[in-house]
């Protein structure tokens, strides 16, 4: 008989930094009882070398659901997320459905149904996410999130976890709330969808902590944060159970109940594991990294197998067996890549011989507005102004890091009242720029929008041309004129600190925005890709 696929098992140490494949079974279909017997044998054999099995992680196939039921896991209320250890009935083995699979299924559920309702009866709809993407495409700016066209039209890339994680994320939740508070048309009643995205993001963070020094929602489970973790688990479980479909039936009881029940099972298992390993009177672990409960390490192993078979997604049984042996004996690793950015800075000096006439600056201030009004630029929308305000904060912080002049650094870090987007997004580390730096970035954005079509076609020195035009306008306005230090201090080549500051900030802003706008234009020209959809049938367009 022909085998359809291998059933792979892997052991991962929660208190060490290693994992090892346990074995595989070549199968052509498998029912839940047979699968349960295989799992039973694996757990018993792990006991022989002294390893303890504390949890089992699976994806959401029907066979795995039946297998968990056969082992004694109960999905109905009251939920039971564990089964007794076959070698030691006093020990518990917790069942975990992979959080990455549940995240993708939750996204797919919202798309398929169009809208659902939360516990308060408010509408959670996919159309708000599509409207946010359309708004950001029209404005040419993104409200501090990664939502793109590929996140909305994801049918050809359903397996990408990153698309689902970036769609139902806290950044998208903040963007929806920002658009709703600004009264932008099409976002009336978007607060329920924003809360849904934030809730799913918090659940995924809770099930995906990967660093012992993580902070905030990504912190590992410790004895010191027991109360906080229990509150988050209880709040998330209560929110998931309250979700209903359009008819008012709870999602946990409907046909598409797997993502809701899967997240509930993961949360209950995390709570049980924390009680056994971290919160017990004599805990074996100081902290629990919940990412070790996911299938990520098995997916990385599958990536090495695919590398040995010519990146074939569906190797035959013989190809898999050969690649499996090579990966074990040769220790083949998945491909990695990295980038290193060289950050060049200029040394700023204070020259005591610099002489500037105060009356000349006052005269420039007087005619600044008249001169700047002679050039016509498109006004920025309220949405665009808030996003530019957000970017300006990053520009100010970046300049403060690279400058060698302490006084210029203090001027760059001056702040003012936060705009709506920063207020919604801020979790303690965002900077609200001063009015001078905000004015600089608004002028730069208008100049860039006026000339981007020409700059995108290529040519020499476009960055310098944009800088020159923007600096000409800025120096004819009152921006930065109140800081005497910027005009009295000079570099060794007789450039004022004001010119250096403006030039550096403009260069950083233009590079940031041109990179973003070029990526948008490239995606629009490329259209919908066929590589992910046809994979092995068509390698290149036109073949």
mmCIF file with all atom_site columns, N, CA and C in Angstrom, residues 396-397 400 408-415 434:
data_model
loop_
_atom_site.group_PDB
_atom_site.id
_atom_site.type_symbol
_atom_site.label_atom_id
_atom_site.label_alt_id
_atom_site.label_comp_id
_atom_site.label_asym_id
_atom_site.label_entity_id
_atom_site.label_seq_id
_atom_site.pdbx_PDB_ins_code
_atom_site.Cartn_x
_atom_site.Cartn_y
_atom_site.Cartn_z
_atom_site.occupancy
_atom_site.B_iso_or_equiv
_atom_site.pdbx_formal_charge
_atom_site.auth_seq_id
_atom_site.auth_comp_id
_atom_site.auth_asym_id
_atom_site.auth_atom_id
_atom_site.pdbx_PDB_model_num
ATOM 1  N N  . UNK A 1 396 ? 13.100 62.533 15.701 1.00 0.00 ? 396 UNK A N  1
ATOM 2  C CA . UNK A 1 396 ? 13.742 63.263 16.797 1.00 0.00 ? 396 UNK A CA 1
ATOM 3  C C  . UNK A 1 396 ? 14.603 62.344 17.653 1.00 0.00 ? 396 UNK A C  1
ATOM 4  N N  . UNK A 1 397 ? 14.072 61.174 17.993 1.00 0.00 ? 397 UNK A N  1
ATOM 5  C CA . UNK A 1 397 ? 14.828 60.234 18.827 1.00 0.00 ? 397 UNK A CA 1
ATOM 6  C C  . UNK A 1 397 ? 16.068 59.742 18.091 1.00 0.00 ? 397 UNK A C  1
ATOM 7  N N  . UNK A 1 400 ? 18.741 62.431 18.191 1.00 0.00 ? 400 UNK A N  1
ATOM 8  C CA . UNK A 1 400 ? 19.330 62.541 19.527 1.00 0.00 ? 400 UNK A CA 1
ATOM 9  C C  . UNK A 1 400 ? 20.345 61.432 19.783 1.00 0.00 ? 400 UNK A C  1
ATOM 10 N N  . UNK A 1 408 ? 22.282 69.990 21.265 1.00 0.00 ? 408 UNK A N  1
ATOM 11 C CA . UNK A 1 408 ? 21.395 69.662 20.139 1.00 0.00 ? 408 UNK A CA 1
ATOM 12 C C  . UNK A 1 408 ? 20.508 68.469 20.476 1.00 0.00 ? 408 UNK A C  1
ATOM 13 N N  . UNK A 1 409 ? 21.062 67.527 21.223 1.00 0.00 ? 409 UNK A N  1
ATOM 14 C CA . UNK A 1 409 ? 20.266 66.371 21.635 1.00 0.00 ? 409 UNK A CA 1
ATOM 15 C C  . UNK A 1 409 ? 19.112 66.794 22.537 1.00 0.00 ? 409 UNK A C  1
ATOM 16 N N  . UNK A 1 410 ? 19.375 67.726 23.446 1.00 0.00 ? 410 UNK A N  1
ATOM 17 C CA . UNK A 1 410 ? 18.301 68.225 24.317 1.00 0.00 ? 410 UNK A CA 1
ATOM 18 C C  . UNK A 1 410 ? 17.225 68.937 23.511 1.00 0.00 ? 410 UNK A C  1
ATOM 19 N N  . UNK A 1 411 ? 17.638 69.733 22.524 1.00 0.00 ? 411 UNK A N  1
ATOM 20 C CA . UNK A 1 411 ? 16.668 70.449 21.689 1.00 0.00 ? 411 UNK A CA 1
ATOM 21 C C  . UNK A 1 411 ? 15.818 69.459 20.898 1.00 0.00 ? 411 UNK A C  1
ATOM 22 N N  . UNK A 1 412 ? 16.455 68.399 20.385 1.00 0.00 ? 412 UNK A N  1
ATOM 23 C CA . UNK A 1 412 ? 15.715 67.412 19.591 1.00 0.00 ? 412 UNK A CA 1
ATOM 24 C C  . UNK A 1 412 ? 14.697 66.656 20.430 1.00 0.00 ? 412 UNK A C  1
ATOM 25 N N  . UNK A 1 413 ? 14.968 66.484 21.716 1.00 0.00 ? 413 UNK A N  1
ATOM 26 C CA . UNK A 1 413 ? 14.082 65.695 22.573 1.00 0.00 ? 413 UNK A CA 1
ATOM 27 C C  . UNK A 1 413 ? 13.039 66.537 23.291 1.00 0.00 ? 413 UNK A C  1
ATOM 28 N N  . UNK A 1 414 ? 12.960 67.834 22.975 1.00 0.00 ? 414 UNK A N  1
ATOM 29 C CA . UNK A 1 414 ? 11.871 68.633 23.526 1.00 0.00 ? 414 UNK A CA 1
ATOM 30 C C  . UNK A 1 414 ? 10.537 68.069 23.056 1.00 0.00 ? 414 UNK A C  1
ATOM 31 N N  . UNK A 1 415 ? 9.545  68.136 23.901 1.00 0.00 ? 415 UNK A N  1
ATOM 32 C CA . UNK A 1 415 ? 8.272  67.480 23.598 1.00 0.00 ? 415 UNK A CA 1
ATOM 33 C C  . UNK A 1 415 ? 7.118  68.449 23.734 1.00 0.00 ? 415 UNK A C  1
ATOM 34 N N  . UNK A 1 434 ? 8.658  68.018 19.233 1.00 0.00 ? 434 UNK A N  1
ATOM 35 C CA . UNK A 1 434 ? 8.360  69.437 19.416 1.00 0.00 ? 434 UNK A CA 1
ATOM 36 C C  . UNK A 1 434 ? 7.690  69.988 18.165 1.00 0.00 ? 434 UNK A C  1
#
